[in-house]
Amino acid sequence: MRPLFHPSVEDVPVEAILHALSDPVRVAIFAEIVGQNCSHNCVAFSNVNQKSIPKSTLSQHFKILREAGLIRGERRGVEMYNTSRCAEIDKRFPGLIGAIVTAHNIQLADGARTTKAIKRKSVKRIAKNR
Amino acid sequence: MRPLFHPSVEDVPVEAILHALSDPVRVAIFAEIVGQNCSHNCVAFSNVNQKSIPKSTLSQHFKILREAGLIRGERRGVEMYNTSRCAEIDKRFPGLIGAIVTAHNIQLADGARTTKAIKRKSVKRIAKNR
DNA sequence: TTCAATAGTTCATAAATTCAGAACTAATGA
DNA sequence: TCATTAGTTCTGAATTTATGAACTATTGAA
């Protein structure tokens, strides 16, 4: 299996970072990894947000986080060890990751109200039904 | 013409904000509006990034920024007056907007290197060709 | 060794989003 | 009333994303 691709932080545009974190499943995964400041394998997340997510989908999510320079994935035996690359990103874009993770946590804490609208789709629906 | 929809900031999930700003044209527009801390009509942006963007597309972009609670659009005669809603958002998600706009500006300042990769698409291509 | 089990990737295609031209609406000023 | 300007909406095409199925890699046991 060929080694995973990890871009150097200078090659990652902010847009890619924002895009990677604009998905509810991916911010959740990333916030976990940052929070624990340690590893986590793919399967550990198979029910983020009370939903069971197919592993092909999860695999994609991790790939997007990796290619946005947000995490580093390292094979450890049969499973994957993921760590955040916060420190590196923070050098280039100070405060960015912190602010996003904080915002995510604030939203989590807000609870019920926002959990209903956590999918992008919902926002659009709200907007539409005005 | 029916009045524009502006969500209350509490109803906007972070994901929607990040998604809105994960597009190079939209961050550029938004950073401009924030930077000038004042208005700007649609057409003023018709060649953001040296590209001329069709007005139907621009209209969509503004709508997405509006529905993410990032800007307020107000009709002034025949044209649109757009202002940022930074202050409101900052109350709920402190530092978020600032960090993103700063990151955007850092990237702009970096110049040539990143401008080539400014489209999400490019990042993926870079990733693919490994 | 060989085999089964586990973790994750890749591939193919269906579903959802986004883009952009064309037709439309609204306000302004001649 | 008409032409002009600014912006929206509609619609089909192009692009992205999601996911089941098939595949690859590693481990541990027989």
CSV table of C-alpha atoms (C1' of nucleotides) in Angstrom, one decimal:
chain,number,residue,atom,x,y,z
A,1,MET,CA,0.0,0.0,0.0
A,2,ARG,CA,1.6,3.2,-1.0
A,3,PRO,CA,2.3,5.8,1.6
A,4,LEU,CA,-0.3,8.5,2.4
A,5,PHE,CA,0.1,11.9,0.8
A,6,HIS,CA,0.7,14.8,3.2
A,7,PRO,CA,1.0,18.2,1.6
A,8,SER,CA,3.4,20.7,3.1
A,9,VAL,CA,1.4,23.4,4.9
A,10,GLU,CA,2.6,26.1,2.5
A,11,ASP,CA,0.9,24.4,-0.3
A,12,VAL,CA,-2.5,24.3,1.4
A,13,PRO,CA,-4.7,27.2,0.6
A,14,VAL,CA,-7.0,28.5,3.4
A,15,GLU,CA,-10.0,27.6,1.2
A,16,ALA,CA,-9.0,23.9,1.4
A,17,ILE,CA,-8.8,24.1,5.2
A,18,LEU,CA,-12.2,25.8,5.4
A,19,HIS,CA,-13.7,23.3,3.0
A,20,ALA,CA,-12.4,20.4,4.9
A,21,LEU,CA,-13.9,21.7,8.1
A,22,SER,CA,-17.2,22.8,6.5
A,23,ASP,CA,-18.6,19.2,6.9
A,24,PRO,CA,-20.2,18.3,10.2
A,25,VAL,CA,-18.6,14.9,10.3
A,26,ARG,CA,-15.2,16.2,9.5
A,27,VAL,CA,-15.1,19.0,12.1
A,28,ALA,CA,-16.3,16.5,14.7
A,29,ILE,CA,-13.5,14.1,13.8
A,30,PHE,CA,-10.9,16.9,13.7
A,31,ALA,CA,-12.1,18.5,16.9
A,32,GLU,CA,-11.8,15.1,18.6
A,33,ILE,CA,-8.3,14.6,17.4
A,34,VAL,CA,-7.2,18.1,18.4
A,35,GLY,CA,-9.0,17.8,21.7
A,36,GLN,CA,-7.3,14.5,22.6
A,37,ASN,CA,-4.1,15.7,21.0
A,38,CYS,CA,-3.5,12.2,20.1
A,39,SER,CA,-4.4,9.3,17.9
A,40,HIS,CA,-7.6,7.9,16.7
A,41,ASN,CA,-8.3,5.2,14.2
A,42,CYS,CA,-10.9,5.4,11.5
A,43,VAL,CA,-13.4,3.0,13.1
A,44,ALA,CA,-13.4,4.8,16.4
A,45,PHE,CA,-15.5,7.4,14.5
A,46,SER,CA,-17.9,5.2,12.8
A,47,ASN,CA,-20.7,6.7,14.8
A,48,VAL,CA,-19.9,10.4,15.1
A,49,ASN,CA,-23.1,12.3,15.8
A,50,GLN,CA,-25.2,9.2,16.6
A,51,LYS,CA,-25.0,8.1,12.9
A,52,SER,CA,-23.2,5.1,11.6
A,53,ILE,CA,-21.2,6.2,8.7
A,54,PRO,CA,-20.0,3.7,6.0
A,55,LYS,CA,-16.3,3.1,6.1
A,56,SER,CA,-15.7,4.1,2.5
A,57,THR,CA,-17.2,7.5,3.4
A,58,LEU,CA,-15.1,7.8,6.6
A,59,SER,CA,-12.0,6.9,4.6
A,60,GLN,CA,-12.8,9.8,2.2
A,61,HIS,CA,-13.3,12.2,5.1
A,62,PHE,CA,-9.9,11.3,6.6
A,63,LYS,CA,-8.3,11.7,3.2
A,64,ILE,CA,-9.8,15.2,2.8
A,65,LEU,CA,-8.6,16.2,6.3
A,66,ARG,CA,-5.2,14.8,5.4
A,67,GLU,CA,-4.9,16.6,2.1
A,68,ALA,CA,-5.9,19.8,3.7
A,69,GLY,CA,-2.9,19.5,5.9
A,70,LEU,CA,-5.0,19.2,9.0
A,71,ILE,CA,-4.0,15.7,10.2
A,72,ARG,CA,-1.2,13.3,9.7
A,73,GLY,CA,-2.0,9.6,9.3
A,74,GLU,CA,0.4,6.9,10.0
A,75,ARG,CA,-0.2,3.2,9.6
A,76,ARG,CA,0.3,1.3,12.9
A,77,GLY,CA,0.0,-2.3,12.1
A,78,VAL,CA,-3.4,-2.9,10.8
A,79,GLU,CA,-4.9,0.4,11.9
A,80,MET,CA,-4.3,4.1,11.4
A,81,TYR,CA,-2.9,6.5,13.9
A,82,ASN,CA,-4.0,10.1,13.3
A,83,THR,CA,-2.5,13.2,14.8
A,84,SER,CA,-3.3,16.9,14.3
A,85,ARG,CA,-0.9,19.2,12.5
A,86,CYS,CA,-2.1,22.2,14.4
A,87,ALA,CA,1.3,23.5,15.4
A,88,GLU,CA,2.4,23.7,11.7
A,89,ILE,CA,-0.7,25.3,10.5
A,90,ASP,CA,-0.7,27.8,13.4
A,91,LYS,CA,2.7,29.0,12.2
A,92,ARG,CA,1.3,29.9,8.9
A,93,PHE,CA,-2.3,30.9,9.9
A,94,PRO,CA,-2.1,32.0,13.5
A,95,GLY,CA,-5.3,31.4,15.5
A,96,LEU,CA,-7.2,29.9,12.7
A,97,ILE,CA,-7.5,26.3,13.9
A,98,GLY,CA,-8.1,27.4,17.5
A,99,ALA,CA,-10.9,29.7,16.5
A,100,ILE,CA,-12.6,27.1,14.4
A,101,VAL,CA,-12.4,24.3,17.0
A,102,THR,CA,-13.6,26.7,19.7
A,103,ALA,CA,-16.5,27.7,17.5
A,104,HIS,CA,-17.3,24.1,17.0
A,105,ASN,CA,-17.3,23.4,20.7
A,106,ILE,CA,-19.4,26.5,21.5
A,107,GLN,CA,-22.0,25.2,19.0
A,108,LEU,CA,-21.9,21.7,20.6
A,109,ALA,CA,-22.4,23.3,24.0
A,110,ASP,CA,-25.4,25.3,22.7
A,111,GLY,CA,-27.0,21.9,22.3
A,112,ALA,CA,-30.5,21.1,21.1
A,113,ARG,CA,-31.2,24.2,19.1
A,114,THR,CA,-28.3,24.0,16.7
A,115,THR,CA,-28.0,20.2,16.5
A,116,LYS,CA,-31.1,20.3,14.4
A,117,ALA,CA,-29.5,22.6,12.0
A,118,ILE,CA,-26.1,21.0,12.0
A,119,LYS,CA,-26.3,19.8,8.5
A,120,ARG,CA,-25.6,22.4,5.8
A,121,LYS,CA,-28.7,21.2,4.1
A,122,SER,CA,-30.8,22.2,7.0
A,123,VAL,CA,-29.6,25.8,6.8
A,124,LYS,CA,-30.7,26.0,3.2
A,125,ARG,CA,-34.0,24.5,4.1
A,126,ILE,CA,-34.5,27.1,6.8
A,127,ALA,CA,-33.5,29.8,4.4
A,128,LYS,CA,-35.9,28.5,1.7
A,129,ASN,CA,-39.0,28.2,3.9
A,130,ARG,CA,-38.2,31.7,5.2
B,1,MET,CA,-39.1,41.8,-5.3
B,2,ARG,CA,-39.4,40.1,-1.9
B,3,PRO,CA,-37.0,41.2,0.8
B,4,LEU,CA,-33.8,39.3,1.2
B,5,PHE,CA,-33.5,36.6,3.9
B,6,HIS,CA,-31.1,37.2,6.7
B,7,PRO,CA,-30.8,34.4,9.3
B,8,SER,CA,-30.3,35.3,12.9
B,9,VAL,CA,-26.7,34.4,13.9
B,10,GLU,CA,-27.8,31.8,16.4
B,11,ASP,CA,-29.4,29.8,13.6
B,12,VAL,CA,-26.2,29.6,11.6
B,13,PRO,CA,-24.0,26.6,12.2
B,14,VAL,CA,-20.2,27.1,12.0
B,15,GLU,CA,-20.2,24.6,9.1
B,16,ALA,CA,-22.3,27.0,7.1
B,17,ILE,CA,-19.8,29.9,7.7
B,18,LEU,CA,-16.9,27.7,6.8
B,19,HIS,CA,-18.6,26.4,3.7
B,20,ALA,CA,-19.4,30.0,2.6
B,21,LEU,CA,-15.8,31.0,3.0
B,22,SER,CA,-14.3,27.9,1.5
B,23,ASP,CA,-14.8,29.3,-2.0
B,24,PRO,CA,-12.0,31.6,-3.3
B,25,VAL,CA,-14.4,34.0,-4.9
B,26,ARG,CA,-16.5,34.3,-1.8
B,27,VAL,CA,-13.7,34.8,0.7
B,28,ALA,CA,-12.3,37.4,-1.6
B,29,ILE,CA,-15.6,39.3,-1.7
B,30,PHE,CA,-16.1,38.9,2.0
B,31,ALA,CA,-12.6,40.0,2.9
B,32,GLU,CA,-13.1,43.1,0.8
B,33,ILE,CA,-16.4,44.0,2.5
B,34,VAL,CA,-14.9,43.4,5.9
B,35,GLY,CA,-11.7,45.3,5.0
B,36,GLN,CA,-13.6,48.4,3.8
B,37,ASN,CA,-16.1,47.9,6.6
B,38,CYS,CA,-18.6,49.3,4.1
B,39,SER,CA,-20.8,48.7,1.2
B,40,HIS,CA,-20.1,47.1,-2.2
B,41,ASN,CA,-22.5,46.3,-4.9
B,42,CYS,CA,-22.5,43.1,-6.8
B,43,VAL,CA,-21.0,44.4,-10.0
B,44,ALA,CA,-18.0,45.9,-8.2
B,45,PHE,CA,-16.8,42.3,-7.9
B,46,SER,CA,-17.4,41.1,-11.3
B,47,ASN,CA,-13.7,40.6,-11.8
B,48,VAL,CA,-12.4,39.3,-8.5
B,49,ASN,CA,-9.1,37.5,-9.1
B,50,GLN,CA,-8.7,38.7,-12.6
B,51,LYS,CA,-11.6,36.6,-13.7
B,52,SER,CA,-14.8,37.9,-15.0
B,53,ILE,CA,-17.6,36.0,-13.3
B,54,PRO,CA,-21.1,35.8,-14.7
B,55,LYS,CA,-23.6,37.8,-12.7
B,56,SER,CA,-25.9,34.9,-12.0
B,57,THR,CA,-22.9,33.2,-10.3
B,58,LEU,CA,-22.1,36.3,-8.4
B,59,SER,CA,-25.7,36.6,-7.3
B,60,GLN,CA,-25.5,33.0,-5.9
B,61,HIS,CA,-22.2,33.8,-4.1
B,62,PHE,CA,-23.8,36.8,-2.4
B,63,LYS,CA,-26.8,34.8,-1.5
B,64,ILE,CA,-24.6,32.1,0.2
B,65,LEU,CA,-22.7,34.7,2.1
B,66,ARG,CA,-26.0,36.3,3.2
B,67,GLU,CA,-27.5,33.0,4.3
B,68,ALA,CA,-24.5,32.1,6.3
B,69,GLY,CA,-25.1,35.3,8.2
B,70,LEU,CA,-21.9,36.8,7.0
B,71,ILE,CA,-23.3,39.8,5.3
B,72,ARG,CA,-26.3,42.0,5.2
B,73,GLY,CA,-27.7,43.1,1.9
B,74,GLU,CA,-29.9,46.1,1.5
B,75,ARG,CA,-31.4,47.4,-1.7
B,76,ARG,CA,-30.4,51.0,-2.4
B,77,GLY,CA,-32.3,52.1,-5.4
B,78,VAL,CA,-31.2,49.9,-8.3
B,79,GLU,CA,-28.2,48.4,-6.6
B,80,MET,CA,-27.3,46.4,-3.5
B,81,TYR,CA,-25.5,47.7,-0.5
B,82,ASN,CA,-23.6,45.0,1.4
B,83,THR,CA,-22.2,45.2,4.9
B,84,SER,CA,-20.5,42.6,7.1
B,85,ARG,CA,-22.1,41.2,10.2
B,86,CYS,CA,-18.8,40.6,11.9
B,87,ALA,CA,-19.8,42.1,15.2
B,88,GLU,CA,-22.8,39.8,15.6
B,89,ILE,CA,-20.9,36.7,14.6
B,90,ASP,CA,-18.0,37.6,16.9
B,91,LYS,CA,-20.3,37.6,19.8
B,92,ARG,CA,-21.2,34.0,19.2
B,93,PHE,CA,-17.9,32.7,17.7
B,94,PRO,CA,-15.2,35.0,19.1
B,95,GLY,CA,-12.2,35.4,16.8
B,96,LEU,CA,-13.5,33.2,14.1
B,97,ILE,CA,-14.0,35.8,11.4
B,98,GLY,CA,-10.9,37.7,12.3
B,99,ALA,CA,-8.7,34.5,12.0
B,100,ILE,CA,-10.2,33.6,8.7
B,101,VAL,CA,-9.8,37.0,7.1
B,102,THR,CA,-6.3,37.3,8.4
B,103,ALA,CA,-5.4,33.9,7.0
B,104,HIS,CA,-6.9,35.0,3.7
B,105,ASN,CA,-4.7,38.1,3.7
B,106,ILE,CA,-1.6,36.2,4.7
B,107,GLN,CA,-2.2,33.9,1.7
B,108,LEU,CA,-2.7,36.9,-0.6
B,109,ALA,CA,0.6,38.4,0.7
B,110,ASP,CA,2.4,35.2,0.0
B,111,GLY,CA,1.6,35.8,-3.6
B,112,ALA,CA,2.7,33.8,-6.6
B,113,ARG,CA,3.2,30.4,-5.0
B,114,THR,CA,-0.3,30.1,-3.6
B,115,THR,CA,-2.2,31.9,-6.3
B,116,LYS,CA,-1.6,28.9,-8.5
B,117,ALA,CA,-3.2,26.7,-5.9
B,118,ILE,CA,-6.0,29.0,-4.9
B,119,LYS,CA,-8.7,26.9,-6.4
B,120,ARG,CA,-9.7,23.9,-4.4
B,121,LYS,CA,-9.5,21.9,-7.6
B,122,SER,CA,-5.8,22.6,-7.8
B,123,VAL,CA,-5.1,21.2,-4.4
B,124,LYS,CA,-6.8,18.0,-5.4
B,125,ARG,CA,-4.8,17.8,-8.5
B,126,ILE,CA,-1.6,18.4,-6.5
B,127,ALA,CA,-2.6,15.6,-4.2
B,128,LYS,CA,-3.5,13.3,-7.0
B,129,ASN,CA,-0.2,13.6,-8.9
B,130,ARG,CA,1.6,13.1,-5.7
C,1,DT,C1',3.1,-21.5,5.8
C,2,DT,C1',-2.0,-20.8,5.1
C,3,DC,C1',-6.3,-19.0,6.6
C,4,DA,C1',-9.5,-15.9,8.8
C,5,DA,C1',-10.2,-11.5,10.7
C,6,DT,C1',-9.7,-6.6,10.9
C,7,DA,C1',-8.7,-1.9,9.0
C,8,DG,C1',-8.6,0.8,5.4
C,9,DT,C1',-8.5,2.0,0.3
C,10,DT,C1',-10.2,2.1,-4.4
C,11,DC,C1',-13.7,1.8,-7.9
C,12,DA,C1',-18.1,2.6,-10.1
C,13,DT,C1',-22.2,4.9,-10.0
C,14,DA,C1',-26.1,7.2,-8.0
C,15,DA,C1',-27.4,11.5,-5.5
C,16,DA,C1',-26.6,16.1,-4.5
C,17,DT,C1',-24.3,20.7,-5.5
C,18,DT,C1',-22.6,24.2,-8.2
C,19,DC,C1',-22.1,26.9,-12.5
C,20,DA,C1',-23.6,29.9,-16.1
C,21,DG,C1',-26.6,31.3,-20.0
C,22,DA,C1',-31.2,33.0,-20.9
C,23,DA,C1',-35.3,35.0,-19.5
C,24,DC,C1',-37.2,37.7,-15.9
C,25,DT,C1',-38.2,41.7,-12.2
C,26,DA,C1',-37.5,46.2,-10.1
C,27,DA,C1',-35.9,50.8,-9.9
C,28,DT,C1',-34.2,54.9,-12.2
C,29,DG,C1',-33.9,58.6,-15.3
C,30,DA,C1',-34.7,60.5,-19.8
D,1,DT,C1',-43.5,55.1,-21.6
D,2,DC,C1',-39.2,53.3,-22.7
D,3,DA,C1',-34.3,52.2,-22.3
D,4,DT,C1',-30.9,51.1,-19.0
D,5,DT,C1',-28.8,49.2,-15.2
D,6,DA,C1',-28.6,45.8,-11.2
D,7,DG,C1',-29.8,41.8,-9.6
D,8,DT,C1',-32.7,37.4,-9.3
D,9,DT,C1',-34.6,33.0,-10.8
D,10,DC,C1',-34.9,29.0,-13.8
D,11,DT,C1',-32.9,25.3,-16.1
D,12,DG,C1',-29.8,22.0,-17.8
D,13,DA,C1',-24.9,20.8,-17.9
D,14,DA,C1',-20.6,19.9,-15.3
D,15,DT,C1',-18.6,18.9,-11.0
D,16,DT,C1',-18.6,16.8,-6.3
D,17,DT,C1',-19.9,13.8,-2.9
D,18,DA,C1',-21.7,9.4,-0.8
D,19,DT,C1',-21.7,4.6,-0.6
D,20,DG,C1',-21.9,-0.4,-1.7
D,21,DA,C1',-18.9,-3.9,-3.5
D,22,DA,C1',-14.5,-5.5,-4.5
D,23,DC,C1',-9.8,-5.2,-3.3
D,24,DT,C1',-5.1,-4.7,-0.4
D,25,DA,C1',-2.3,-5.1,3.8
D,26,DT,C1',-1.3,-6.6,8.3
D,27,DT,C1',-1.9,-9.5,12.2
D,28,DG,C1',-2.5,-13.6,14.8
D,29,DA,C1',-3.9,-18.2,15.1
D,30,DA,C1',-3.9,-23.1,13.6
